[in-house]
Amino acid sequence: MNTNEFTFLVVEDDDFQREVIVDILMRLGAQKVTEARTGTEALKILNEANYSPIDIILCDLNMPEMDGMEFLRHIGNSHSSIATIIMSALDGALIESVKKMAGAYGTYLLGAIEKPVTPAHLETLFSKYKSQDSKSGKESQNGSKYNIGEILEGLTGGDFNPFFQPKLELATGKLIGAEALARWIHPQHGIIPPYAFIDLLEKSGNIDILTFIMLEKSTKACKVFHAHGHEISISVNLSLTSLADIKLADKITQIVKNLGVDPKYVTLEITETAAMTEMAPALENLARLRMKGFGLSIDDYGTGYSSMQQITRIAFTELKIDQSFVREMTTSNVSKVLINSSIELAAKLQMKCTAEGVETKNDWEQLKSMNCDLGQGYFIAKPMHFDDFLKFCNQSINT
Ligand code: C2E
Ligand code: CA
Ligand code: CA
């Protein structure tokens, strides 16, 4: 296979092993191989303004000073578009857990290989990289074909709107709320889902623009739902990065209050993740939001890793079980156990428990029998435009 269009960075403290890998890569036809002895040195290379772009990083796990885990965290935070391969002499199970960790940090992990590294190992992973690369076509490395300029133009032009997905009480089928999910209504390309813009907005420090648009439009919509006799709540997604701004809670409160809506009808969904760096301001914001009466929801529960710790630190009002567990509920015993214990945990902490990704009648029935409070998913309805959601509300009263 032909590796000659790729550039590599090899991070390995052992001189001999590093040489061997560089040698293999050169023999496979690499265009350029850069070497680093430590994670710090590698990060310096990646951060240098004029470094030549690197396609694939190969990194050892067991290194002095900065180990591979810490290095992968930095890669996930600042270089998540570069493909990474873990090389390690550790056993398979441990490598598996590091893989999970890297994924949680947002690292674009191509795979993990046990040492000694062979050309065949590497070729398999490179062909995977190639096929992913060609699948994404001309799209940029983060999977979006739009650049930040186009996205910001769409935002200021008013082309972003919340779509609403209903949340129903499983025991009664009663409509109790809706999650507002951002959609870019592109004048040429139609409805564009969040994966094409959230990441870029977060990385460029512009996510707050979207957050406030979503909050304002969703709160206005909530007012209309109430005026039509549907006393439901709305949930808006909040990026963790926004929580670093100490003024965030006050800004949110002001927007909602100015529109004349009681904060108790507004829930803020926050995804649990390990990458919450500014812990203190985030806690202050969340505590303040709770004090003002907002609901706080822990989103994608079970996918991050400090789940328990987060719950004890912050007074959440809702726990949302991630859809990946619901999807596996019937086939994986582990998922079922996790769902059951999440439901129990939520009940004990006086939180509402919502299951995401309810796709079938069977999902609904099972979750209901497990005493899960609320359900959200395609079985009930997909996220809808405001007009359609209002129709949905009216129908749900008549049935
Ligand atoms: P999320 O908060 O976990 O939202 C749930 C996602 O699952 C939505 O994807 C929804 O359309 C999808 N979904 C709902 N029911 C089902 C189902 O039964 N099966 C399957 N397979 N999927 C279902 P969507 O709208 O593409 O949003 C993706 C993510 O983008 C959201 O995940 C959320 O993290 C983020 N997002 C959306 N809007 C905003 C926003 O305004 N601000 C921020 N910061 N993030 C947002
Ligand atoms: Ca959410
Ligand atoms: Ca989710």
Short mmCIF file of C-alpha atoms and ligand atoms in Angstrom, two decimals:
data_model
loop_
_atom_site.label_atom_id
_atom_site.label_comp_id
_atom_site.label_asym_id
_atom_site.label_seq_id
_atom_site.Cartn_x
_atom_site.Cartn_y
_atom_site.Cartn_z
CA MET A 1 0.00 0.00 0.00
CA ASN A 2 1.04 3.53 -0.57
CA THR A 3 1.71 5.70 2.44
CA ASN A 4 3.56 8.41 0.62
CA GLU A 5 1.00 11.11 0.96
CA PHE A 6 0.96 10.90 4.77
CA THR A 7 3.03 12.78 7.33
CA PHE A 8 3.71 11.21 10.71
CA LEU A 9 4.72 12.15 14.22
CA VAL A 10 6.24 9.36 16.30
CA VAL A 11 6.17 9.89 20.07
CA GLU A 12 8.30 7.27 21.81
CA ASP A 13 10.87 7.67 24.56
CA ASP A 14 12.86 4.56 23.75
CA ASP A 15 15.46 5.51 21.13
CA PHE A 16 15.75 2.03 19.67
CA GLN A 17 11.99 1.46 19.37
CA ARG A 18 11.51 4.89 17.88
CA GLU A 19 14.13 4.21 15.25
CA VAL A 20 12.49 0.93 14.34
CA ILE A 21 9.12 2.59 13.84
CA VAL A 22 10.56 5.44 11.82
CA ASP A 23 12.32 2.88 9.70
CA ILE A 24 9.09 0.93 9.08
CA LEU A 25 7.25 4.11 8.17
CA MET A 26 9.95 5.21 5.74
CA ARG A 27 9.95 1.78 4.14
CA LEU A 28 6.16 1.98 3.80
CA GLY A 29 6.78 5.18 1.86
CA ALA A 30 5.89 7.92 4.36
CA GLN A 31 6.19 11.43 3.00
CA LYS A 32 7.64 12.81 6.22
CA VAL A 33 8.26 11.44 9.72
CA THR A 34 8.86 13.75 12.67
CA GLU A 35 10.15 12.34 15.94
CA ALA A 36 9.52 13.30 19.55
CA ARG A 37 11.03 11.77 22.68
CA THR A 38 8.36 13.03 25.06
CA GLY A 39 4.77 14.19 25.05
CA THR A 40 5.89 17.72 25.82
CA GLU A 41 8.21 17.76 22.85
CA ALA A 42 5.43 16.40 20.62
CA LEU A 43 2.94 19.04 21.78
CA LYS A 44 5.52 21.73 21.12
CA ILE A 45 5.93 20.48 17.58
CA LEU A 46 2.16 20.39 17.05
CA ASN A 47 1.64 23.84 18.52
CA GLU A 48 4.37 25.59 16.59
CA ALA A 49 2.63 27.98 14.26
CA ASN A 50 4.52 26.88 11.19
CA TYR A 51 4.66 23.15 11.77
CA SER A 52 3.91 21.20 8.67
CA PRO A 53 0.55 19.52 9.18
CA ILE A 54 0.65 16.00 10.61
CA ASP A 55 -1.81 13.36 9.44
CA ILE A 56 -1.12 10.56 11.87
CA ILE A 57 0.42 10.45 15.35
CA LEU A 58 1.87 7.21 16.70
CA CYS A 59 2.24 7.37 20.43
CA ASP A 60 3.62 5.13 23.14
CA LEU A 61 1.61 4.87 26.36
CA ASN A 62 4.35 4.28 28.87
CA MET A 63 6.60 7.33 28.79
CA PRO A 64 8.37 9.22 31.57
CA GLU A 65 7.32 12.79 32.51
CA MET A 66 4.08 12.98 30.47
CA ASP A 67 2.52 9.57 29.95
CA GLY A 68 0.49 8.54 26.94
CA MET A 69 -2.83 9.11 28.70
CA GLU A 70 -2.07 12.73 29.44
CA PHE A 71 -0.73 13.21 25.93
CA LEU A 72 -3.96 11.78 24.45
CA ARG A 73 -5.98 14.19 26.58
CA HIS A 74 -4.08 17.14 25.10
CA ILE A 75 -4.54 15.74 21.61
CA GLY A 76 -8.29 15.41 22.22
CA ASN A 77 -8.48 18.97 23.47
CA SER A 78 -6.39 20.75 20.87
CA HIS A 79 -5.68 18.47 17.92
CA SER A 80 -8.74 16.28 17.68
CA SER A 81 -8.63 16.14 13.89
CA ILE A 82 -5.28 14.36 13.77
CA ALA A 83 -5.56 10.58 13.59
CA THR A 84 -3.80 8.85 16.45
CA ILE A 85 -2.47 5.33 16.92
CA ILE A 86 -1.58 4.00 20.37
CA MET A 87 1.36 1.63 20.61
CA SER A 88 1.86 -0.31 23.78
CA ALA A 89 3.39 -3.34 25.38
CA LEU A 90 0.57 -3.39 27.93
CA ASP A 91 -2.09 -6.06 27.83
CA GLY A 92 -5.13 -5.92 25.59
CA ALA A 93 -7.68 -5.09 28.32
CA LEU A 94 -5.71 -2.08 29.47
CA ILE A 95 -5.25 -0.85 25.92
CA GLU A 96 -9.03 -1.22 25.50
CA SER A 97 -9.71 1.06 28.45
CA VAL A 98 -7.21 3.62 27.19
CA LYS A 99 -9.03 3.52 23.85
CA LYS A 100 -12.30 4.33 25.62
CA MET A 101 -10.61 7.14 27.52
CA ALA A 102 -9.12 8.62 24.34
CA GLY A 103 -12.57 8.52 22.73
CA ALA A 104 -14.08 10.32 25.72
CA TYR A 105 -11.48 13.04 25.34
CA GLY A 106 -12.45 13.50 21.72
CA THR A 107 -9.27 12.07 20.29
CA TYR A 108 -9.60 10.76 16.74
CA LEU A 109 -8.27 7.31 17.50
CA LEU A 110 -7.37 5.16 14.52
CA GLY A 111 -6.55 2.16 16.65
CA ALA A 112 -4.25 0.59 19.18
CA ILE A 113 -1.52 -1.93 18.52
CA GLU A 114 0.44 -4.13 20.83
CA LYS A 115 4.20 -3.95 20.61
CA PRO A 116 6.30 -4.99 18.81
CA VAL A 117 4.92 -2.92 15.98
CA THR A 118 4.99 -4.62 12.60
CA PRO A 119 4.51 -3.17 9.10
CA ALA A 120 1.39 -5.33 8.69
CA HIS A 121 -0.20 -3.83 11.83
CA LEU A 122 0.39 -0.34 10.59
CA GLU A 123 -0.78 -1.01 7.07
CA THR A 124 -4.14 -2.25 8.36
CA LEU A 125 -4.67 0.96 10.31
CA PHE A 126 -3.49 3.15 7.44
CA SER A 127 -5.96 1.58 5.06
CA LYS A 128 -8.69 2.32 7.61
CA TYR A 129 -7.51 5.93 7.67
CA LYS A 130 -7.54 6.07 3.88
CA SER A 131 -11.06 4.74 3.58
CA GLN A 132 -12.37 7.15 6.22
CA ASP A 133 -10.52 9.94 4.48
CA SER A 134 -12.03 9.19 1.10
CA LYS A 135 -15.48 8.68 2.58
CA SER A 136 -15.48 12.17 4.00
CA GLY A 137 -14.55 13.43 0.55
CA LYS A 138 -13.65 17.05 0.48
CA GLU A 139 -15.08 17.73 3.90
CA SER A 140 -12.70 19.30 6.36
CA GLN A 141 -11.08 17.16 9.02
CA ASN A 142 -13.74 17.64 11.66
CA GLY A 143 -16.46 16.25 9.41
CA SER A 144 -18.11 19.53 8.50
CA LYS A 145 -18.07 20.88 5.00
CA TYR A 146 -18.73 24.40 6.25
CA ASN A 147 -16.16 26.77 7.62
CA ILE A 148 -16.60 28.96 10.64
CA GLY A 149 -17.15 32.07 8.51
CA GLU A 150 -20.14 30.51 6.75
CA ILE A 151 -21.56 29.26 10.04
CA LEU A 152 -21.26 32.67 11.70
CA GLU A 153 -22.91 34.29 8.69
CA GLY A 154 -25.80 31.84 9.03
CA LEU A 155 -26.05 32.61 12.74
CA THR A 156 -26.14 36.38 12.35
CA GLY A 157 -28.48 36.00 9.36
CA GLY A 158 -31.07 34.29 11.56
CA ASP A 159 -30.84 30.94 9.76
CA PHE A 160 -30.55 28.87 12.93
CA ASN A 161 -33.66 27.57 14.66
CA PRO A 162 -34.60 25.17 17.40
CA PHE A 163 -36.38 21.98 16.37
CA PHE A 164 -38.44 20.46 19.14
CA GLN A 165 -38.50 16.83 20.18
CA PRO A 166 -41.23 15.80 22.62
CA LYS A 167 -40.57 14.25 26.02
CA LEU A 168 -43.39 12.06 27.31
CA GLU A 169 -44.19 10.59 30.69
CA LEU A 170 -43.78 6.85 30.17
CA ALA A 171 -46.45 5.83 32.69
CA THR A 172 -49.19 7.99 31.18
CA GLY A 173 -48.01 9.05 27.73
CA LYS A 174 -48.52 12.66 28.75
CA LEU A 175 -46.48 15.34 26.98
CA ILE A 176 -44.44 17.18 29.56
CA GLY A 177 -41.67 18.90 27.65
CA ALA A 178 -39.48 19.24 24.59
CA GLU A 179 -35.80 19.33 23.89
CA ALA A 180 -34.72 22.15 21.61
CA LEU A 181 -32.17 20.91 19.08
CA ALA A 182 -30.32 23.35 16.85
CA ARG A 183 -30.86 23.22 13.08
CA TRP A 184 -29.27 25.39 10.46
CA ILE A 185 -31.87 26.15 7.81
CA HIS A 186 -29.45 26.73 4.97
CA PRO A 187 -30.86 28.79 2.08
CA GLN A 188 -29.27 26.43 -0.49
CA HIS A 189 -28.63 23.17 1.33
CA GLY A 190 -31.71 22.77 3.50
CA ILE A 191 -31.76 21.51 7.07
CA ILE A 192 -28.29 20.95 8.50
CA PRO A 193 -27.87 18.99 11.76
CA PRO A 194 -25.63 20.00 14.69
CA TYR A 195 -22.62 17.80 13.93
CA ALA A 196 -21.81 20.17 11.06
CA PHE A 197 -21.45 23.25 13.27
CA ILE A 198 -21.31 22.61 17.06
CA ASP A 199 -17.75 21.43 17.13
CA LEU A 200 -16.47 24.32 15.03
CA LEU A 201 -18.41 26.85 17.10
CA GLU A 202 -17.00 25.42 20.31
CA LYS A 203 -13.43 25.26 19.08
CA SER A 204 -13.51 28.79 17.70
CA GLY A 205 -14.98 30.20 20.92
CA ASN A 206 -18.30 31.18 19.31
CA ILE A 207 -20.70 28.66 20.83
CA ASP A 208 -22.33 31.26 23.08
CA ILE A 209 -23.79 32.99 20.04
CA LEU A 210 -25.71 29.82 19.23
CA THR A 211 -26.60 29.15 22.87
CA PHE A 212 -28.25 32.55 23.29
CA ILE A 213 -30.10 32.30 19.96
CA MET A 214 -31.39 28.86 20.96
CA LEU A 215 -32.33 30.02 24.43
CA GLU A 216 -34.17 33.08 23.18
CA LYS A 217 -36.05 31.33 20.37
CA SER A 218 -36.92 28.32 22.53
CA THR A 219 -38.15 30.49 25.40
CA LYS A 220 -40.32 32.47 22.99
CA ALA A 221 -41.68 29.19 21.61
CA CYS A 222 -42.36 27.98 25.15
CA LYS A 223 -44.46 31.08 25.73
CA VAL A 224 -46.52 30.29 22.65
CA PHE A 225 -47.00 26.66 23.74
CA HIS A 226 -48.25 27.93 27.11
CA ALA A 227 -50.58 30.42 25.42
CA HIS A 228 -52.11 27.47 23.55
CA GLY A 229 -52.74 25.70 26.83
CA HIS A 230 -49.73 23.39 26.79
CA GLU A 231 -47.89 23.96 30.02
CA ILE A 232 -44.69 22.21 29.03
CA SER A 233 -41.02 22.85 29.74
CA ILE A 234 -38.26 23.26 27.22
CA SER A 235 -34.73 21.95 27.44
CA VAL A 236 -31.80 23.76 25.90
CA ASN A 237 -28.31 22.28 25.47
CA LEU A 238 -25.47 24.11 27.12
CA SER A 239 -21.86 23.62 26.13
CA LEU A 240 -19.43 23.07 28.94
CA THR A 241 -17.11 25.70 27.50
CA SER A 242 -19.78 28.35 28.09
CA LEU A 243 -19.82 27.58 31.80
CA ALA A 244 -16.34 29.05 32.20
CA ASP A 245 -17.84 32.54 31.82
CA ILE A 246 -18.74 33.62 35.32
CA LYS A 247 -21.53 35.86 33.98
CA LEU A 248 -23.31 33.07 32.10
CA ALA A 249 -25.98 32.33 34.71
CA ASP A 250 -26.98 35.98 34.93
CA LYS A 251 -27.12 36.35 31.15
CA ILE A 252 -29.34 33.28 30.83
CA THR A 253 -31.60 34.42 33.64
CA GLN A 254 -31.97 37.84 32.10
CA ILE A 255 -32.95 36.49 28.67
CA VAL A 256 -35.59 34.16 30.09
CA LYS A 257 -37.01 36.66 32.57
CA ASN A 258 -37.14 39.46 29.99
CA LEU A 259 -39.31 37.22 27.84
CA GLY A 260 -41.66 36.76 30.78
CA VAL A 261 -41.14 33.04 31.27
CA ASP A 262 -40.63 31.46 34.69
CA PRO A 263 -37.19 29.74 34.76
CA LYS A 264 -38.86 26.63 36.16
CA TYR A 265 -40.03 25.91 32.61
CA VAL A 266 -36.49 25.99 31.27
CA THR A 267 -34.02 23.13 31.74
CA LEU A 268 -30.38 23.35 30.76
CA GLU A 269 -28.81 20.12 29.56
CA ILE A 270 -25.13 19.66 30.23
CA THR A 271 -23.14 16.75 28.89
CA GLU A 272 -20.92 15.11 31.39
CA THR A 273 -17.36 14.94 30.24
CA ALA A 274 -13.94 14.63 31.72
CA ALA A 275 -12.71 17.70 29.91
CA MET A 276 -14.29 20.19 32.28
CA THR A 277 -11.22 22.24 33.07
CA GLU A 278 -12.65 25.34 34.68
CA MET A 279 -14.46 23.55 37.47
CA ALA A 280 -15.00 26.40 39.92
CA PRO A 281 -16.77 28.89 37.62
CA ALA A 282 -18.86 26.05 36.17
CA LEU A 283 -20.04 25.09 39.65
CA GLU A 284 -20.82 28.69 40.50
CA ASN A 285 -22.87 29.13 37.32
CA LEU A 286 -24.78 25.91 37.83
CA ALA A 287 -25.53 26.62 41.47
CA ARG A 288 -26.77 30.10 40.53
CA LEU A 289 -28.97 28.76 37.73
CA ARG A 290 -30.52 26.26 40.11
CA MET A 291 -31.14 29.02 42.66
CA LYS A 292 -32.98 31.04 40.02
CA GLY A 293 -35.24 28.05 39.43
CA PHE A 294 -33.86 26.56 36.21
CA GLY A 295 -33.83 22.81 35.78
CA LEU A 296 -30.43 21.21 35.32
CA SER A 297 -30.05 18.02 33.38
CA ILE A 298 -27.07 15.74 33.12
CA ASP A 299 -27.02 14.71 29.47
CA ASP A 300 -25.66 11.51 27.88
CA TYR A 301 -25.41 9.93 31.31
CA GLY A 302 -23.09 6.96 31.40
CA THR A 303 -20.80 8.01 28.57
CA GLY A 304 -18.42 10.27 30.45
CA TYR A 305 -16.60 9.09 33.44
CA SER A 306 -16.94 11.09 36.52
CA SER A 307 -20.69 10.47 36.54
CA MET A 308 -21.14 9.94 40.23
CA GLN A 309 -18.80 12.70 41.20
CA GLN A 310 -20.58 15.25 39.05
CA ILE A 311 -23.95 14.41 40.51
CA THR A 312 -22.75 14.91 44.03
CA ARG A 313 -21.18 18.24 43.17
CA ILE A 314 -24.09 19.76 41.31
CA ALA A 315 -27.75 19.79 42.16
CA PHE A 316 -29.10 18.26 38.98
CA THR A 317 -32.85 17.87 38.53
CA GLU A 318 -32.78 15.39 35.67
CA LEU A 319 -30.64 12.51 34.51
CA LYS A 320 -30.73 11.59 30.81
CA ILE A 321 -29.66 8.07 30.01
CA ASP A 322 -27.64 8.09 26.83
CA GLN A 323 -29.27 6.56 23.78
CA SER A 324 -26.38 4.13 23.27
CA PHE A 325 -27.54 2.19 26.35
CA VAL A 326 -31.16 2.20 25.25
CA ARG A 327 -30.11 0.90 21.84
CA GLU A 328 -28.33 -2.04 23.48
CA MET A 329 -30.93 -2.61 26.18
CA THR A 330 -32.29 -5.82 24.67
CA THR A 331 -28.97 -7.30 23.57
CA SER A 332 -26.55 -6.28 26.30
CA ASN A 333 -27.01 -7.21 29.90
CA VAL A 334 -24.47 -4.58 30.95
CA SER A 335 -26.53 -1.84 29.30
CA LYS A 336 -29.69 -3.07 30.97
CA VAL A 337 -28.02 -3.09 34.37
CA LEU A 338 -26.67 0.38 33.77
CA ILE A 339 -30.11 1.68 32.82
CA ASN A 340 -31.68 0.08 35.87
CA SER A 341 -29.11 1.51 38.25
CA SER A 342 -29.36 4.98 36.64
CA ILE A 343 -33.11 4.94 37.15
CA GLU A 344 -32.65 3.93 40.76
CA LEU A 345 -29.96 6.53 41.33
CA ALA A 346 -32.15 9.28 39.86
CA ALA A 347 -35.07 8.25 42.06
CA LYS A 348 -32.95 8.25 45.20
CA LEU A 349 -31.59 11.70 44.42
CA GLN A 350 -35.05 13.06 43.57
CA MET A 351 -34.14 13.57 39.96
CA LYS A 352 -36.34 12.83 36.95
CA CYS A 353 -34.94 10.11 34.77
CA THR A 354 -35.29 10.46 31.01
CA ALA A 355 -34.34 7.80 28.46
CA GLU A 356 -33.12 9.04 25.11
CA GLY A 357 -33.34 7.10 21.86
CA VAL A 358 -36.67 5.38 22.50
CA GLU A 359 -37.08 3.92 19.02
CA THR A 360 -39.56 1.06 19.39
CA LYS A 361 -42.68 0.14 21.29
CA ASN A 362 -40.61 -2.51 23.02
CA ASP A 363 -38.12 0.16 24.22
CA TRP A 364 -41.04 2.15 25.60
CA GLU A 365 -42.60 -0.83 27.40
CA GLN A 366 -39.33 -2.01 28.89
CA LEU A 367 -38.35 1.43 30.19
CA LYS A 368 -41.82 1.92 31.58
CA SER A 369 -41.64 -1.40 33.43
CA MET A 370 -38.29 -0.30 34.87
CA ASN A 371 -40.00 2.83 36.26
CA CYS A 372 -38.12 5.29 34.09
CA ASP A 373 -39.97 8.62 34.27
CA LEU A 374 -39.71 10.06 30.78
CA GLY A 375 -38.96 8.97 27.24
CA GLN A 376 -37.69 10.77 24.20
CA GLY A 377 -37.03 9.27 20.78
CA TYR A 378 -38.09 8.47 17.25
CA PHE A 379 -40.81 6.10 18.48
CA ILE A 380 -42.59 9.19 19.82
CA ALA A 381 -41.42 11.73 17.25
CA LYS A 382 -38.34 13.15 15.57
CA PRO A 383 -37.28 16.72 16.34
CA MET A 384 -39.77 19.02 14.57
CA HIS A 385 -40.11 22.54 13.30
CA PHE A 386 -42.04 24.85 15.66
CA ASP A 387 -45.26 24.68 13.56
CA ASP A 388 -45.25 20.90 13.48
CA PHE A 389 -44.50 20.69 17.16
CA LEU A 390 -47.46 22.92 17.95
CA LYS A 391 -49.67 20.58 15.90
CA PHE A 392 -48.18 17.65 17.82
CA CYS A 393 -49.11 19.37 21.10
CA ASN A 394 -52.67 19.91 19.97
CA GLN A 395 -53.01 16.29 18.85
CA SER A 396 -51.57 14.95 22.07
CA ILE A 397 -54.36 16.68 23.96
CA ASN A 398 -57.03 15.05 21.80
CA THR A 399 -55.67 11.53 22.14
P1 C2E B 1 -28.19 15.27 22.41
O1 C2E B 1 -28.31 16.43 23.31
O2 C2E B 1 -27.85 13.96 23.02
O3 C2E B 1 -29.55 15.20 21.60
C1 C2E B 1 -30.19 14.01 21.24
C2 C2E B 1 -29.85 13.63 19.82
O4 C2E B 1 -30.41 12.36 19.54
C3 C2E B 1 -30.45 14.57 18.78
O5 C2E B 1 -29.55 14.61 17.68
C4 C2E B 1 -31.72 13.83 18.41
O6 C2E B 1 -32.21 14.19 17.13
C5 C2E B 1 -31.26 12.41 18.42
N1 C2E B 1 -32.34 11.47 18.66
C6 C2E B 1 -33.50 11.69 19.29
N2 C2E B 1 -34.25 10.58 19.36
C7 C2E B 1 -33.55 9.62 18.74
C8 C2E B 1 -33.80 8.22 18.46
O7 C2E B 1 -34.82 7.65 18.82
N3 C2E B 1 -32.83 7.55 17.81
C9 C2E B 1 -31.68 8.15 17.40
N4 C2E B 1 -30.78 7.40 16.76
N5 C2E B 1 -31.40 9.45 17.63
C10 C2E B 1 -32.34 10.18 18.30
P2 C2E B 1 -29.19 16.00 16.99
O8 C2E B 1 -30.37 16.88 16.92
O9 C2E B 1 -28.48 15.63 15.73
O10 C2E B 1 -28.18 16.63 18.00
C11 C2E B 1 -26.92 16.08 18.22
C12 C2E B 1 -26.22 16.73 19.38
O11 C2E B 1 -25.88 18.07 19.09
C13 C2E B 1 -27.09 16.82 20.63
O12 C2E B 1 -27.07 15.58 21.28
C14 C2E B 1 -26.40 17.92 21.38
O13 C2E B 1 -25.31 17.41 22.10
C15 C2E B 1 -25.88 18.81 20.28
N6 C2E B 1 -26.75 19.98 20.14
C16 C2E B 1 -27.92 20.12 19.50
N7 C2E B 1 -28.38 21.39 19.62
C17 C2E B 1 -27.48 22.07 20.38
C18 C2E B 1 -27.39 23.42 20.88
O14 C2E B 1 -28.25 24.28 20.66
N8 C2E B 1 -26.30 23.73 21.61
C19 C2E B 1 -25.33 22.81 21.89
N9 C2E B 1 -24.29 23.20 22.63
N10 C2E B 1 -25.39 21.54 21.45
C20 C2E B 1 -26.45 21.17 20.71
CA CA B 2 -29.36 17.06 25.00
CA CA B 3 -27.53 12.18 24.13
#
